[in-house]
């Protein structure tokens, strides 16, 4: 059964992700309490995408799951666009030796240290154009037999597993600069499993949270306030896995936010929104292309630097989304049979 609400959920998720990546081109310096609260609410859209992926893994793929076909499809529609669209950014990264040259480049002025090593590492980690999500989600797809096993065990065991893994994630946090695929897999696995569980128990959730969506939103806002009050860092908390830096409140907040959107958008299952359907349908292409648009805007930042601030966020974010969609639409028209492989749409 097609769930229009999750189509809309995907649209919301890509909008939040793009907004979260536009902080730099707005020159927004997050320093006040209110700004930290806002950043805590906006940042972390990746968790929404992971939750949706887990939900759809059960809802769409599980009934007819064949591991080999599943991986082949994901490789063609997810990884191949990543390989193609990373070529120019990786070449440019090699030329300007950024970002993070101390991590990607070797110490010697050799062909291996300055070309081969950084190329391999940039591709392995998705280190340019905010593409780290692709190597991570491909790793999740590779271990999908574990999620098939998770689906088939009883409900009590599912709850225990999600609870234990969530505790680990809350203490471990996201990896620094998203460099560790293993840490990302460990961190986001309970989110993915929670999405699976919510798909399996969606009728229970819809029935028991009907009319209570704003209670969930209240919890989300409260946790954003708590994070702003007790942590100087805003949005996503990152650290090395075995360091201790208190708990990742954003992890808890985003899981509640996922349930909120699930329940809230379900009320509009019967509404046909062309805008949200368009955003959802092109969401992967927008993800692949929005980093390019942000980079182009960043090259002219000197012209509007005097106007830096939060007020630019609601101006530049829609611009980035629209421009990404416009480019994707042109590619789709020019290569109707190949666009899925080129830009994921």
Short mmCIF file of C-alpha atoms in Angstrom, two decimals:
data_model
loop_
_atom_site.label_atom_id
_atom_site.label_comp_id
_atom_site.label_asym_id
_atom_site.label_seq_id
_atom_site.Cartn_x
_atom_site.Cartn_y
_atom_site.Cartn_z
CA UNK A 1 0.00 0.00 0.00
CA UNK A 2 1.35 3.40 -1.01
CA UNK A 3 1.73 5.75 1.96
CA UNK A 4 1.46 9.31 0.71
CA UNK A 5 2.35 10.61 4.17
CA UNK A 6 5.81 9.04 3.93
CA UNK A 7 6.24 10.55 0.51
CA UNK A 8 5.61 13.91 2.16
CA UNK A 9 7.89 12.93 5.04
CA UNK A 10 10.73 12.45 2.54
CA UNK A 11 10.06 15.95 1.20
CA UNK A 12 10.28 17.41 4.71
CA UNK A 13 13.51 15.50 5.38
CA UNK A 14 15.31 16.78 2.27
CA UNK A 15 14.23 20.35 3.05
CA UNK A 16 15.67 20.10 6.58
CA UNK A 17 18.89 18.58 5.28
CA UNK A 18 19.40 21.36 2.74
CA UNK A 19 18.63 24.05 5.32
CA UNK A 20 21.15 22.48 7.70
CA UNK A 21 23.82 22.63 5.00
CA UNK A 22 23.12 26.28 4.17
CA UNK A 23 24.40 27.72 7.46
CA UNK A 24 27.81 28.51 5.95
CA UNK A 25 26.61 30.52 2.96
CA UNK A 26 24.35 32.63 5.18
CA UNK A 27 27.19 33.59 7.49
CA UNK A 28 24.98 32.65 10.42
CA UNK A 29 27.01 32.66 13.64
CA UNK A 30 25.06 30.71 16.25
CA UNK A 31 25.73 32.44 19.55
CA UNK A 32 22.48 33.24 21.38
CA UNK A 33 20.32 30.78 23.30
CA UNK A 34 17.41 31.15 20.89
CA UNK A 35 19.65 30.54 17.89
CA UNK A 36 21.04 27.39 19.51
CA UNK A 37 17.49 26.12 20.05
CA UNK A 38 16.62 26.79 16.41
CA UNK A 39 19.79 25.09 15.17
CA UNK A 40 19.01 22.09 17.39
CA UNK A 41 15.60 21.77 15.75
CA UNK A 42 16.84 22.17 12.17
CA UNK A 43 20.05 20.14 12.27
CA UNK A 44 20.17 16.37 12.14
CA UNK A 45 17.86 15.77 9.20
CA UNK A 46 19.92 12.68 8.35
CA UNK A 47 18.16 10.82 11.17
CA UNK A 48 14.85 11.46 9.44
CA UNK A 49 16.16 9.99 6.19
CA UNK A 50 17.54 6.93 8.02
CA UNK A 51 14.22 6.43 9.82
CA UNK A 52 12.32 6.67 6.52
CA UNK A 53 14.75 4.20 4.92
CA UNK A 54 14.16 1.71 7.72
CA UNK A 55 10.39 2.17 7.51
CA UNK A 56 10.38 1.64 3.74
CA UNK A 57 12.79 -1.30 4.00
CA UNK A 58 10.07 -3.18 5.83
CA UNK A 59 7.08 -1.66 4.06
CA UNK A 60 8.36 -1.90 0.47
CA UNK A 61 11.32 -4.28 0.19
CA UNK A 62 10.77 -6.93 2.86
CA UNK A 63 7.69 -8.65 1.35
CA UNK A 64 9.69 -9.61 -1.77
CA UNK A 65 13.21 -9.29 -0.45
CA UNK A 66 15.98 -10.93 -2.48
CA UNK A 67 19.38 -9.89 -1.17
CA UNK A 68 21.26 -9.93 -4.48
CA UNK A 69 18.58 -8.03 -6.40
CA UNK A 70 18.23 -5.55 -3.55
CA UNK A 71 21.97 -4.78 -3.56
CA UNK A 72 22.13 -4.59 -7.36
CA UNK A 73 19.30 -2.07 -7.42
CA UNK A 74 20.83 0.04 -4.65
CA UNK A 75 24.26 -0.06 -6.29
CA UNK A 76 22.82 1.12 -9.60
CA UNK A 77 20.48 3.79 -8.22
CA UNK A 78 22.48 5.02 -5.22
CA UNK A 79 26.17 4.20 -5.54
CA UNK A 80 26.68 4.73 -9.27
CA UNK A 81 25.35 8.33 -9.16
CA UNK A 82 27.69 8.90 -6.23
CA UNK A 83 30.67 7.57 -8.20
CA UNK A 84 29.83 9.75 -11.21
CA UNK A 85 28.95 12.96 -9.38
CA UNK A 86 32.04 12.72 -7.17
CA UNK A 87 34.49 12.82 -10.09
CA UNK A 88 34.70 16.60 -10.50
CA UNK A 89 34.55 17.40 -6.76
CA UNK A 90 37.34 14.90 -6.06
CA UNK A 91 39.48 16.34 -8.86
CA UNK A 92 38.90 19.85 -7.51
CA UNK A 93 39.72 18.65 -3.96
CA UNK A 94 43.02 17.27 -5.26
CA UNK A 95 43.81 20.63 -6.89
CA UNK A 96 43.02 22.87 -3.91
CA UNK A 97 43.99 20.23 -1.33
CA UNK A 98 40.79 20.62 0.68
CA UNK A 99 38.85 19.78 2.73
CA UNK A 100 40.93 18.39 5.62
CA UNK A 101 44.23 17.85 3.77
CA UNK A 102 45.89 16.57 6.95
CA UNK A 103 43.46 13.63 6.94
CA UNK A 104 43.20 12.77 3.25
CA UNK A 105 46.68 13.59 1.89
CA UNK A 106 49.88 11.79 2.79
CA UNK A 107 53.03 13.49 4.16
CA UNK A 108 55.23 12.90 1.11
CA UNK A 109 55.19 14.75 -2.22
CA UNK A 110 54.66 11.49 -4.09
CA UNK A 111 52.03 10.53 -6.64
CA UNK A 112 50.56 8.08 -4.17
CA UNK A 113 50.34 10.50 -1.20
CA UNK A 114 49.06 13.45 -3.24
CA UNK A 115 46.82 11.71 -5.82
CA UNK A 116 46.08 8.03 -5.22
CA UNK A 117 45.65 8.07 -1.44
CA UNK A 118 43.37 11.16 -1.24
CA UNK A 119 41.29 9.98 -4.22
CA UNK A 120 40.65 6.62 -2.61
CA UNK A 121 39.90 8.18 0.78
CA UNK A 122 37.63 10.90 -0.62
CA UNK A 123 35.60 8.19 -2.35
CA UNK A 124 35.70 5.83 0.63
CA UNK A 125 34.47 8.42 3.12
CA UNK A 126 32.39 10.56 0.76
CA UNK A 127 34.53 13.45 1.91
CA UNK A 128 33.43 16.06 -0.63
CA UNK A 129 30.03 17.61 -1.41
CA UNK A 130 28.43 16.22 1.80
CA UNK A 131 28.35 12.77 0.19
CA UNK A 132 29.37 10.85 3.34
CA UNK A 133 25.81 9.52 3.58
CA UNK A 134 26.24 7.31 0.49
CA UNK A 135 29.09 5.06 1.71
CA UNK A 136 27.29 4.86 5.05
CA UNK A 137 23.88 3.88 3.66
CA UNK A 138 25.49 1.38 1.27
CA UNK A 139 27.06 -0.27 4.32
CA UNK A 140 23.57 -0.43 5.84
CA UNK A 141 22.25 -2.07 2.69
CA UNK A 142 25.07 -4.62 2.76
CA UNK A 143 24.15 -5.72 6.29
CA UNK A 144 20.42 -5.87 5.46
CA UNK A 145 20.23 -9.62 6.31
CA UNK A 146 20.64 -8.48 9.93
CA UNK A 147 17.57 -6.30 9.54
CA UNK A 148 15.65 -9.18 8.00
CA UNK A 149 16.51 -11.18 11.13
CA UNK A 150 15.41 -8.21 13.26
CA UNK A 151 12.03 -8.12 11.51
CA UNK A 152 11.42 -11.80 12.24
CA UNK A 153 12.14 -11.83 15.96
CA UNK A 154 9.41 -11.11 18.51
CA UNK A 155 8.41 -7.61 19.59
CA UNK A 156 9.98 -7.75 23.06
CA UNK A 157 13.39 -8.64 21.64
CA UNK A 158 13.06 -5.82 19.10
CA UNK A 159 12.43 -3.31 21.87
CA UNK A 160 15.38 -4.61 23.92
CA UNK A 161 17.73 -4.41 20.92
CA UNK A 162 16.65 -0.89 19.93
CA UNK A 163 16.94 0.28 23.55
CA UNK A 164 20.45 -1.12 24.04
CA UNK A 165 21.73 0.13 20.69
CA UNK A 166 20.14 3.54 21.29
CA UNK A 167 21.95 3.81 24.62
CA UNK A 168 25.22 3.05 22.84
CA UNK A 169 24.46 5.71 20.21
CA UNK A 170 23.55 8.30 22.83
CA UNK A 171 26.89 7.79 24.58
CA UNK A 172 28.97 7.35 21.42
CA UNK A 173 27.65 10.28 19.32
CA UNK A 174 28.13 10.76 15.58
CA UNK A 175 31.69 10.43 14.18
CA UNK A 176 33.91 13.49 13.87
CA UNK A 177 33.44 14.98 10.38
CA UNK A 178 31.46 11.82 9.52
CA UNK A 179 34.75 10.04 8.80
CA UNK A 180 33.99 6.67 10.40
CA UNK A 181 31.55 4.52 8.44
CA UNK A 182 31.57 1.92 11.20
CA UNK A 183 30.68 4.51 13.85
CA UNK A 184 27.92 5.90 11.61
CA UNK A 185 26.50 2.40 11.11
CA UNK A 186 26.52 1.75 14.86
CA UNK A 187 25.05 5.19 15.61
CA UNK A 188 22.24 5.08 13.05
CA UNK A 189 21.35 1.35 13.21
CA UNK A 190 18.81 1.81 16.05
CA UNK A 191 17.26 4.68 14.05
CA UNK A 192 16.90 2.37 11.04
CA UNK A 193 15.51 -0.39 13.26
CA UNK A 194 13.12 2.07 14.88
CA UNK A 195 11.85 2.91 11.40
CA UNK A 196 11.33 -0.80 10.74
CA UNK A 197 9.48 -1.21 14.04
CA UNK A 198 7.27 1.81 13.33
CA UNK A 199 6.35 0.30 9.96
CA UNK A 200 5.42 -3.00 11.60
CA UNK A 201 3.44 -1.26 14.35
CA UNK A 202 2.15 1.71 12.35
CA UNK A 203 -1.54 1.00 13.05
CA UNK A 204 -0.83 0.94 16.79
CA UNK A 205 1.11 4.22 16.53
CA UNK A 206 -1.56 5.93 14.46
CA UNK A 207 -4.31 4.81 16.84
CA UNK A 208 -2.52 5.68 20.09
CA UNK A 209 -0.97 8.99 19.01
CA UNK A 210 -3.95 10.30 17.10
CA UNK A 211 -4.54 13.88 18.23
CA UNK A 212 -1.33 13.83 20.31
CA UNK A 213 1.08 14.99 17.62
CA UNK A 214 1.58 18.36 19.29
CA UNK A 215 2.51 16.60 22.53
CA UNK A 216 5.30 14.95 20.57
CA UNK A 217 6.32 18.29 19.09
CA UNK A 218 6.38 19.74 22.60
CA UNK A 219 8.83 17.02 23.66
CA UNK A 220 11.02 17.82 20.65
CA UNK A 221 11.11 21.52 21.49
CA UNK A 222 11.78 20.78 25.17
CA UNK A 223 14.79 18.60 24.29
CA UNK A 224 16.09 21.31 21.93
CA UNK A 225 15.84 23.77 24.82
CA UNK A 226 17.67 21.38 27.16
CA UNK A 227 20.48 20.88 24.65
CA UNK A 228 20.79 24.64 24.15
CA UNK A 229 20.92 25.20 27.90
CA UNK A 230 23.50 22.56 28.81
CA UNK A 231 25.62 22.20 25.65
CA UNK A 232 27.49 24.94 23.85
CA UNK A 233 27.55 22.86 20.65
CA UNK A 234 24.45 23.18 18.51
CA UNK A 235 22.83 20.60 16.28
CA UNK A 236 24.71 17.35 15.73
CA UNK A 237 27.13 16.31 18.46
CA UNK A 238 30.27 14.62 17.15
CA UNK A 239 33.20 12.96 18.89
CA UNK A 240 35.48 9.95 18.82
CA UNK A 241 33.58 6.81 19.86
CA UNK A 242 35.35 6.06 23.16
CA UNK A 243 35.56 9.60 24.49
CA UNK A 244 32.94 10.71 27.01
CA UNK A 245 31.05 13.95 26.41
CA UNK A 246 27.74 13.37 28.17
CA UNK A 247 24.71 12.20 26.24
CA UNK A 248 23.57 12.97 22.72
CA UNK A 249 20.22 14.66 23.38
CA UNK A 250 19.80 15.31 19.65
CA UNK A 251 19.55 11.55 19.07
CA UNK A 252 16.55 11.28 21.38
CA UNK A 253 14.99 14.46 20.02
CA UNK A 254 15.17 13.29 16.41
CA UNK A 255 13.53 9.92 17.16
CA UNK A 256 10.58 11.71 18.73
CA UNK A 257 10.54 14.10 15.77
CA UNK A 258 10.30 11.11 13.41
CA UNK A 259 7.21 9.83 15.24
CA UNK A 260 5.77 13.35 15.22
CA UNK A 261 6.08 13.69 11.44
CA UNK A 262 4.79 10.15 10.98
CA UNK A 263 1.64 10.93 12.98
CA UNK A 264 1.19 14.54 11.83
CA UNK A 265 1.56 13.83 8.11
CA UNK A 266 -0.73 10.79 8.33
CA UNK A 267 -3.60 13.25 8.79
CA UNK A 268 -2.93 14.46 5.25
CA UNK A 269 -2.85 11.04 3.60
CA UNK A 270 -5.84 12.07 1.48
CA UNK A 271 -4.35 15.44 0.42
CA UNK A 272 -2.66 15.56 -2.97
CA UNK A 273 0.18 18.10 -2.74
CA UNK A 274 2.03 18.60 -6.02
CA UNK A 275 4.82 20.53 -4.29
CA UNK A 276 5.53 17.86 -1.67
CA UNK A 277 5.27 15.05 -4.23
CA UNK A 278 7.73 16.86 -6.48
CA UNK A 279 10.18 17.43 -3.63
CA UNK A 280 9.87 13.82 -2.52
CA UNK A 281 10.29 12.41 -6.01
CA UNK A 282 13.39 14.49 -6.68
CA UNK A 283 14.77 14.33 -3.13
CA UNK A 284 17.74 12.12 -3.95
CA UNK A 285 18.69 14.30 -6.91
CA UNK A 286 18.40 17.39 -4.71
CA UNK A 287 20.66 15.68 -2.17
CA UNK A 288 23.26 14.90 -4.85
CA UNK A 289 23.17 18.38 -6.41
CA UNK A 290 22.58 20.82 -3.56
CA UNK A 291 26.23 20.74 -2.47
CA UNK A 292 27.23 21.97 -5.95
CA UNK A 293 24.76 24.88 -5.73
CA UNK A 294 25.97 25.78 -2.23
CA UNK A 295 29.55 25.78 -3.47
CA UNK A 296 28.68 28.09 -6.39
CA UNK A 297 26.93 30.50 -4.03
CA UNK A 298 29.91 30.38 -1.67
CA UNK A 299 32.15 31.71 -4.46
CA UNK A 300 30.23 35.02 -4.45
CA UNK A 301 29.83 35.37 -0.69
CA UNK A 302 32.14 38.37 -0.61
CA UNK A 303 29.48 40.40 -2.40
CA UNK A 304 26.85 39.96 0.30
CA UNK A 305 29.04 39.52 3.37
CA UNK A 306 27.75 42.79 4.93
CA UNK A 307 24.28 41.22 4.99
CA UNK A 308 25.30 37.99 6.74
CA UNK A 309 22.93 36.51 9.29
CA UNK A 310 20.12 34.13 10.14
CA UNK A 311 17.69 36.18 8.02
CA UNK A 312 19.40 34.83 4.88
CA UNK A 313 18.55 31.23 5.75
CA UNK A 314 14.88 31.40 4.59
CA UNK A 315 16.09 33.12 1.41
CA UNK A 316 19.08 31.03 0.36
CA UNK A 317 17.72 27.63 1.41
CA UNK A 318 14.72 27.73 -0.98
CA UNK A 319 17.05 29.10 -3.66
CA UNK A 320 19.39 26.12 -3.24
CA UNK A 321 16.47 23.66 -3.34
CA UNK A 322 14.96 25.30 -6.42
CA UNK A 323 18.29 25.48 -8.28
CA UNK A 324 19.08 21.84 -7.43
CA UNK A 325 15.67 20.78 -8.69
CA UNK A 326 16.00 22.88 -11.85
CA UNK A 327 19.35 21.27 -12.70
CA UNK A 328 17.96 17.80 -11.93
CA UNK A 329 14.94 18.46 -14.16
CA UNK A 330 17.17 19.47 -17.07
CA UNK A 331 19.33 16.37 -16.64
CA UNK A 332 16.21 14.20 -16.50
CA UNK A 333 14.90 15.73 -19.74
CA UNK A 334 18.25 15.45 -21.49
CA UNK A 335 18.87 11.84 -20.39
CA UNK A 336 15.42 10.32 -19.70
CA UNK A 337 16.76 6.76 -19.66
CA UNK A 338 19.99 7.47 -17.81
CA UNK A 339 19.10 10.20 -15.30
CA UNK A 340 18.47 7.69 -12.48
CA UNK A 341 22.04 6.48 -12.87
CA UNK A 342 23.41 10.03 -13.20
CA UNK A 343 21.59 11.91 -10.44
CA UNK A 344 19.48 9.32 -8.62
CA UNK A 345 16.19 10.44 -10.22
#
